[in-house]
């Protein structure tokens, strides 16, 4: 096996509440990503996106990485890993500096200083900065600037989206990966990673909300004018839906999960009244015949609750009416029948289910919303790696993302 010292190999590791997924890709000469290995394992060491058992998480990480590594014929050394959980918080803030040069032409140094100025704003010692994502620069009275370098002015202001997480919870993820024998190249907010895989640049420019509904968490990210405007993570996901079905039908969890996936629907309105399913109940009681519509009536309120939360988040952050591209739902729980109808009912916006895009190679195996985060982590890694090489950066990265990587390094040094 070749060592992944090879700069072209990039590994995305999604440690989710229900599964760990490892994706190995090869960065092509044109800056694309060729998937060469995928591995997964059942995750039992997490609750609602947070590690609660390091040992079982280590095992699951090893298993998923081993599987992907064998498929790819590559030995994994380092990974890009995701982070989620309700301890993760996103907020918009800004900083301002005077343009330094005599002739008042903005340089890279000025851009670095203004972004750096954000870190002088207080971050509590128990929290660490995961991302600083520039939204826009304002030079004197001129706003909506994406790349201010080379422009003339006196005062440079940066509006940024900052994502922070609990130091302890972040360390739990890092420790689980390191104990499994891998180095963590970077930690990435899970919905930010998923958005790399499922959103188009046009959607991000026009305005879009992506909702990744996993097993234990629902992650929200809002883009507008190409930048991140809002992120949040809520501890509700597909496992609650399964739980509701189990309680509603008095069926064991495994049966409820199977029923949800095979016959469940998030929208009762379109279910034929006459369709029925056989349900195995808890204990030795005889099987029960249940109308499919009843199952949908159990699932629908929970799915509505999730999208009502999304609606509130949009309203509270002034993004209501600013997402004409609508909603992109992804994550395993977006596979439920009737998802489009329930989203349209609650949010009254256009909707599509997001499958990983922008990759070659083992596309068929990765072709599920469940793999959006893992594929997105590999895509994020590919961009970060090719960012060091001249030429590729301009192809793959907007000017804001180039700044992002530098800023992350400064913050890592500081906090
Ligand atoms: N066909 C399907 N219909 C409905 N739900 C499904 C289907 N397939 C998978 N799911 C649900 O998707 C959820 C798992 O999704 P996913 O793999 O994205 O979660 P995860 O990444 O492990 O968790 P998280 O991101 O919350 O930490 C489970 O609750 C599962 O029941
Ligand atoms: Mg997930």
PDB file of C-alpha atoms in Angstrom, residues 215-396:
ATOM      1  CA  UNK A 215     -29.895  10.395  12.807  1.00  0.00           C
ATOM      2  CA  UNK A 216     -29.255  12.576  15.845  1.00  0.00           C
ATOM      3  CA  UNK A 217     -28.969  16.130  14.561  1.00  0.00           C
ATOM      4  CA  UNK A 218     -30.450  18.456  11.980  1.00  0.00           C
ATOM      5  CA  UNK A 219     -27.888  20.917  10.650  1.00  0.00           C
ATOM      6  CA  UNK A 220     -28.860  24.141   8.925  1.00  0.00           C
ATOM      7  CA  UNK A 221     -26.720  26.396   6.736  1.00  0.00           C
ATOM      8  CA  UNK A 222     -27.937  29.463   4.845  1.00  0.00           C
ATOM      9  CA  UNK A 223     -26.038  30.932   1.889  1.00  0.00           C
ATOM     10  CA  UNK A 224     -26.671  34.204   0.124  1.00  0.00           C
ATOM     11  CA  UNK A 225     -24.501  36.211  -2.288  1.00  0.00           C
ATOM     12  CA  UNK A 226     -22.056  33.302  -2.267  1.00  0.00           C
ATOM     13  CA  UNK A 227     -21.338  33.595   1.480  1.00  0.00           C
ATOM     14  CA  UNK A 228     -22.471  31.797   4.631  1.00  0.00           C
ATOM     15  CA  UNK A 229     -25.107  33.914   6.386  1.00  0.00           C
ATOM     16  CA  UNK A 230     -26.233  31.560   9.118  1.00  0.00           C
ATOM     17  CA  UNK A 231     -25.445  28.134  10.612  1.00  0.00           C
ATOM     18  CA  UNK A 232     -27.117  26.175  13.383  1.00  0.00           C
ATOM     19  CA  UNK A 233     -27.367  22.643  14.696  1.00  0.00           C
ATOM     20  CA  UNK A 234     -30.429  21.240  16.456  1.00  0.00           C
ATOM     21  CA  UNK A 235     -30.482  17.933  18.333  1.00  0.00           C
ATOM     22  CA  UNK A 236     -33.433  16.349  16.492  1.00  0.00           C
ATOM     23  CA  UNK A 237     -33.130  13.828  13.674  1.00  0.00           C
ATOM     24  CA  UNK A 238     -34.250  10.544  12.144  1.00  0.00           C
ATOM     25  CA  UNK A 239     -33.804   8.629  15.413  1.00  0.00           C
ATOM     26  CA  UNK A 240     -36.594  10.680  17.011  1.00  0.00           C
ATOM     27  CA  UNK A 241     -38.813   9.844  14.051  1.00  0.00           C
ATOM     28  CA  UNK A 242     -38.092   6.140  14.601  1.00  0.00           C
ATOM     29  CA  UNK A 243     -38.775   6.572  18.306  1.00  0.00           C
ATOM     30  CA  UNK A 244     -42.131   8.199  17.572  1.00  0.00           C
ATOM     31  CA  UNK A 245     -43.060   5.270  15.294  1.00  0.00           C
ATOM     32  CA  UNK A 246     -41.970   2.749  17.966  1.00  0.00           C
ATOM     33  CA  UNK A 247     -44.081   4.445  20.643  1.00  0.00           C
ATOM     34  CA  UNK A 248     -47.037   5.064  18.334  1.00  0.00           C
ATOM     35  CA  UNK A 249     -47.211   1.461  17.106  1.00  0.00           C
ATOM     36  CA  UNK A 250     -45.871  -0.162  20.309  1.00  0.00           C
ATOM     37  CA  UNK A 251     -43.242  -1.853  18.165  1.00  0.00           C
ATOM     38  CA  UNK A 252     -39.555  -2.545  18.947  1.00  0.00           C
ATOM     39  CA  UNK A 253     -37.081   0.144  17.732  1.00  0.00           C
ATOM     40  CA  UNK A 254     -35.618  -2.139  15.015  1.00  0.00           C
ATOM     41  CA  UNK A 255     -39.100  -2.841  13.639  1.00  0.00           C
ATOM     42  CA  UNK A 256     -40.011   0.845  13.780  1.00  0.00           C
ATOM     43  CA  UNK A 257     -36.809   1.767  11.889  1.00  0.00           C
ATOM     44  CA  UNK A 258     -37.616  -0.794   9.186  1.00  0.00           C
ATOM     45  CA  UNK A 259     -41.236   0.361   8.898  1.00  0.00           C
ATOM     46  CA  UNK A 260     -40.156   3.998   8.685  1.00  0.00           C
ATOM     47  CA  UNK A 261     -37.679   3.307   5.893  1.00  0.00           C
ATOM     48  CA  UNK A 262     -39.834   0.890   3.890  1.00  0.00           C
ATOM     49  CA  UNK A 263     -43.359   2.257   4.350  1.00  0.00           C
ATOM     50  CA  UNK A 264     -43.054   5.571   6.181  1.00  0.00           C
ATOM     51  CA  UNK A 265     -44.008   8.944   4.751  1.00  0.00           C
ATOM     52  CA  UNK A 266     -43.544  12.491   6.006  1.00  0.00           C
ATOM     53  CA  UNK A 267     -46.822  13.566   4.414  1.00  0.00           C
ATOM     54  CA  UNK A 268     -50.037  11.731   5.243  1.00  0.00           C
ATOM     55  CA  UNK A 269     -52.153  13.594   2.672  1.00  0.00           C
ATOM     56  CA  UNK A 270     -50.975  11.551  -0.312  1.00  0.00           C
ATOM     57  CA  UNK A 271     -51.208   8.101   1.303  1.00  0.00           C
ATOM     58  CA  UNK A 272     -53.919   5.798   0.015  1.00  0.00           C
ATOM     59  CA  UNK A 273     -56.452   5.102   2.822  1.00  0.00           C
ATOM     60  CA  UNK A 274     -56.648   1.408   1.949  1.00  0.00           C
ATOM     61  CA  UNK A 275     -52.929   0.494   2.101  1.00  0.00           C
ATOM     62  CA  UNK A 276     -51.969  -1.546   5.157  1.00  0.00           C
ATOM     63  CA  UNK A 277     -48.809  -3.074   6.646  1.00  0.00           C
ATOM     64  CA  UNK A 278     -48.145  -5.919   9.109  1.00  0.00           C
ATOM     65  CA  UNK A 279     -46.380  -4.786  12.309  1.00  0.00           C
ATOM     66  CA  UNK A 280     -44.552  -7.098  14.706  1.00  0.00           C
ATOM     67  CA  UNK A 281     -45.307  -5.864  18.221  1.00  0.00           C
ATOM     68  CA  UNK A 282     -43.166  -5.907  21.382  1.00  0.00           C
ATOM     69  CA  UNK A 283     -43.144  -9.289  23.176  1.00  0.00           C
ATOM     70  CA  UNK A 284     -45.119 -12.330  22.035  1.00  0.00           C
ATOM     71  CA  UNK A 285     -48.252 -10.485  21.011  1.00  0.00           C
ATOM     72  CA  UNK A 286     -49.641 -11.344  17.563  1.00  0.00           C
ATOM     73  CA  UNK A 287     -48.768  -9.134  14.594  1.00  0.00           C
ATOM     74  CA  UNK A 288     -51.025  -6.141  14.003  1.00  0.00           C
ATOM     75  CA  UNK A 289     -52.308  -4.793  10.715  1.00  0.00           C
ATOM     76  CA  UNK A 290     -51.849  -1.017  10.541  1.00  0.00           C
ATOM     77  CA  UNK A 291     -52.967   1.410   7.820  1.00  0.00           C
ATOM     78  CA  UNK A 292     -49.945   3.102   6.171  1.00  0.00           C
ATOM     79  CA  UNK A 293     -51.691   6.405   6.707  1.00  0.00           C
ATOM     80  CA  UNK A 294     -51.410   5.970  10.515  1.00  0.00           C
ATOM     81  CA  UNK A 295     -47.620   5.583  10.185  1.00  0.00           C
ATOM     82  CA  UNK A 296     -47.481   8.785   8.127  1.00  0.00           C
ATOM     83  CA  UNK A 297     -49.647  10.578  10.709  1.00  0.00           C
ATOM     84  CA  UNK A 298     -47.088   9.639  13.377  1.00  0.00           C
ATOM     85  CA  UNK A 299     -44.104  10.788  11.281  1.00  0.00           C
ATOM     86  CA  UNK A 300     -45.512  14.011   9.833  1.00  0.00           C
ATOM     87  CA  UNK A 301     -45.671  16.124  13.055  1.00  0.00           C
ATOM     88  CA  UNK A 302     -41.993  15.419  13.838  1.00  0.00           C
ATOM     89  CA  UNK A 303     -40.916  16.334  10.305  1.00  0.00           C
ATOM     90  CA  UNK A 304     -43.081  19.472  10.476  1.00  0.00           C
ATOM     91  CA  UNK A 305     -41.429  20.353  13.798  1.00  0.00           C
ATOM     92  CA  UNK A 306     -37.990  20.153  12.137  1.00  0.00           C
ATOM     93  CA  UNK A 307     -38.998  22.459   9.273  1.00  0.00           C
ATOM     94  CA  UNK A 308     -40.859  24.837  11.594  1.00  0.00           C
ATOM     95  CA  UNK A 309     -37.552  25.189  13.408  1.00  0.00           C
ATOM     96  CA  UNK A 310     -35.873  25.969  10.058  1.00  0.00           C
ATOM     97  CA  UNK A 311     -38.585  28.553   9.375  1.00  0.00           C
ATOM     98  CA  UNK A 312     -37.971  30.222  12.764  1.00  0.00           C
ATOM     99  CA  UNK A 313     -34.225  30.269  12.182  1.00  0.00           C
ATOM    100  CA  UNK A 314     -34.735  32.002   8.815  1.00  0.00           C
ATOM    101  CA  UNK A 315     -37.109  34.566  10.338  1.00  0.00           C
ATOM    102  CA  UNK A 316     -34.972  35.258  13.409  1.00  0.00           C
ATOM    103  CA  UNK A 317     -31.921  35.867  11.255  1.00  0.00           C
ATOM    104  CA  UNK A 318     -33.619  38.088   8.716  1.00  0.00           C
ATOM    105  CA  UNK A 319     -33.177  35.494   5.973  1.00  0.00           C
ATOM    106  CA  UNK A 320     -36.886  34.985   5.395  1.00  0.00           C
ATOM    107  CA  UNK A 321     -37.520  35.867   1.755  1.00  0.00           C
ATOM    108  CA  UNK A 322     -33.782  35.881   0.989  1.00  0.00           C
ATOM    109  CA  UNK A 323     -33.517  32.273  -0.177  1.00  0.00           C
ATOM    110  CA  UNK A 324     -35.104  32.247  -3.646  1.00  0.00           C
ATOM    111  CA  UNK A 325     -33.252  29.024  -4.531  1.00  0.00           C
ATOM    112  CA  UNK A 326     -35.312  27.414  -1.806  1.00  0.00           C
ATOM    113  CA  UNK A 327     -34.462  24.430   0.363  1.00  0.00           C
ATOM    114  CA  UNK A 328     -32.027  21.587  -0.279  1.00  0.00           C
ATOM    115  CA  UNK A 329     -32.615  18.701   2.135  1.00  0.00           C
ATOM    116  CA  UNK A 330     -29.917  16.093   2.604  1.00  0.00           C
ATOM    117  CA  UNK A 331     -28.710  13.527   5.189  1.00  0.00           C
ATOM    118  CA  UNK A 332     -30.186  10.029   5.581  1.00  0.00           C
ATOM    119  CA  UNK A 333     -33.543  11.188   6.947  1.00  0.00           C
ATOM    120  CA  UNK A 334     -34.179  13.244   3.789  1.00  0.00           C
ATOM    121  CA  UNK A 335     -34.769   9.912   2.014  1.00  0.00           C
ATOM    122  CA  UNK A 336     -38.214   9.596   3.570  1.00  0.00           C
ATOM    123  CA  UNK A 337     -41.136   9.607   1.169  1.00  0.00           C
ATOM    124  CA  UNK A 338     -43.184  12.819   1.156  1.00  0.00           C
ATOM    125  CA  UNK A 339     -40.264  15.036   2.244  1.00  0.00           C
ATOM    126  CA  UNK A 340     -40.858  17.505  -0.600  1.00  0.00           C
ATOM    127  CA  UNK A 341     -44.549  17.892   0.306  1.00  0.00           C
ATOM    128  CA  UNK A 342     -43.878  18.537   3.986  1.00  0.00           C
ATOM    129  CA  UNK A 343     -41.151  21.099   3.224  1.00  0.00           C
ATOM    130  CA  UNK A 344     -43.423  22.905   0.765  1.00  0.00           C
ATOM    131  CA  UNK A 345     -46.272  22.881   3.301  1.00  0.00           C
ATOM    132  CA  UNK A 346     -44.212  24.379   6.145  1.00  0.00           C
ATOM    133  CA  UNK A 347     -41.691  26.605   4.354  1.00  0.00           C
ATOM    134  CA  UNK A 348     -43.574  27.382   1.143  1.00  0.00           C
ATOM    135  CA  UNK A 349     -40.312  27.299  -0.791  1.00  0.00           C
ATOM    136  CA  UNK A 350     -39.041  25.204  -3.708  1.00  0.00           C
ATOM    137  CA  UNK A 351     -37.298  22.052  -2.508  1.00  0.00           C
ATOM    138  CA  UNK A 352     -34.973  19.332  -3.773  1.00  0.00           C
ATOM    139  CA  UNK A 353     -33.129  16.417  -2.145  1.00  0.00           C
ATOM    140  CA  UNK A 354     -29.343  16.934  -2.218  1.00  0.00           C
ATOM    141  CA  UNK A 355     -27.169  14.075  -3.497  1.00  0.00           C
ATOM    142  CA  UNK A 356     -23.358  14.408  -3.531  1.00  0.00           C
ATOM    143  CA  UNK A 357     -22.115  16.080  -6.723  1.00  0.00           C
ATOM    144  CA  UNK A 358     -18.818  17.268  -8.157  1.00  0.00           C
ATOM    145  CA  UNK A 359     -17.014  13.926  -7.939  1.00  0.00           C
ATOM    146  CA  UNK A 360     -15.836  11.171 -10.260  1.00  0.00           C
ATOM    147  CA  UNK A 361     -14.862   7.559  -9.675  1.00  0.00           C
ATOM    148  CA  UNK A 362     -17.049   5.553  -7.257  1.00  0.00           C
ATOM    149  CA  UNK A 363     -19.958   7.916  -7.811  1.00  0.00           C
ATOM    150  CA  UNK A 364     -22.621   5.189  -7.675  1.00  0.00           C
ATOM    151  CA  UNK A 365     -21.603   3.926  -4.216  1.00  0.00           C
ATOM    152  CA  UNK A 366     -21.576   7.453  -2.797  1.00  0.00           C
ATOM    153  CA  UNK A 367     -24.839   8.397  -4.464  1.00  0.00           C
ATOM    154  CA  UNK A 368     -26.941   8.939  -1.333  1.00  0.00           C
ATOM    155  CA  UNK A 369     -27.789  11.998   0.795  1.00  0.00           C
ATOM    156  CA  UNK A 370     -26.359   9.940   3.680  1.00  0.00           C
ATOM    157  CA  UNK A 371     -22.874  10.461   2.215  1.00  0.00           C
ATOM    158  CA  UNK A 372     -23.186  14.223   1.673  1.00  0.00           C
ATOM    159  CA  UNK A 373     -21.047  15.091   4.714  1.00  0.00           C
ATOM    160  CA  UNK A 374     -18.285  12.524   4.050  1.00  0.00           C
ATOM    161  CA  UNK A 375     -18.015  13.462   0.359  1.00  0.00           C
ATOM    162  CA  UNK A 376     -18.171  17.154   1.298  1.00  0.00           C
ATOM    163  CA  UNK A 377     -15.319  16.699   3.784  1.00  0.00           C
ATOM    164  CA  UNK A 378     -13.180  15.142   1.046  1.00  0.00           C
ATOM    165  CA  UNK A 379     -14.107  17.985  -1.333  1.00  0.00           C
ATOM    166  CA  UNK A 380     -13.243  20.531   1.371  1.00  0.00           C
ATOM    167  CA  UNK A 381      -9.906  18.762   1.898  1.00  0.00           C
ATOM    168  CA  UNK A 382      -9.228  18.709  -1.832  1.00  0.00           C
ATOM    169  CA  UNK A 383      -9.768  22.472  -1.998  1.00  0.00           C
ATOM    170  CA  UNK A 384      -7.574  23.076   1.042  1.00  0.00           C
ATOM    171  CA  UNK A 385      -4.792  20.926  -0.428  1.00  0.00           C
ATOM    172  CA  UNK A 386      -4.905  22.390  -3.885  1.00  0.00           C
ATOM    173  CA  UNK A 387      -5.072  25.878  -2.342  1.00  0.00           C
ATOM    174  CA  UNK A 388      -1.314  25.721  -1.812  1.00  0.00           C
ATOM    175  CA  UNK A 389      -0.682  25.275  -5.499  1.00  0.00           C
ATOM    176  CA  UNK A 390      -0.805  28.241  -7.792  1.00  0.00           C
ATOM    177  CA  UNK A 391      -3.377  28.018 -10.542  1.00  0.00           C
ATOM    178  CA  UNK A 392      -5.583  25.456  -8.830  1.00  0.00           C
ATOM    179  CA  UNK A 393      -6.616  27.881  -6.168  1.00  0.00           C
ATOM    180  CA  UNK A 394      -8.184  30.295  -8.600  1.00  0.00           C
ATOM    181  CA  UNK A 395     -10.036  27.457 -10.300  1.00  0.00           C
ATOM    182  CA  UNK A 396     -11.357  25.849  -7.158  1.00  0.00           C
TER     183      UNK A 396
END
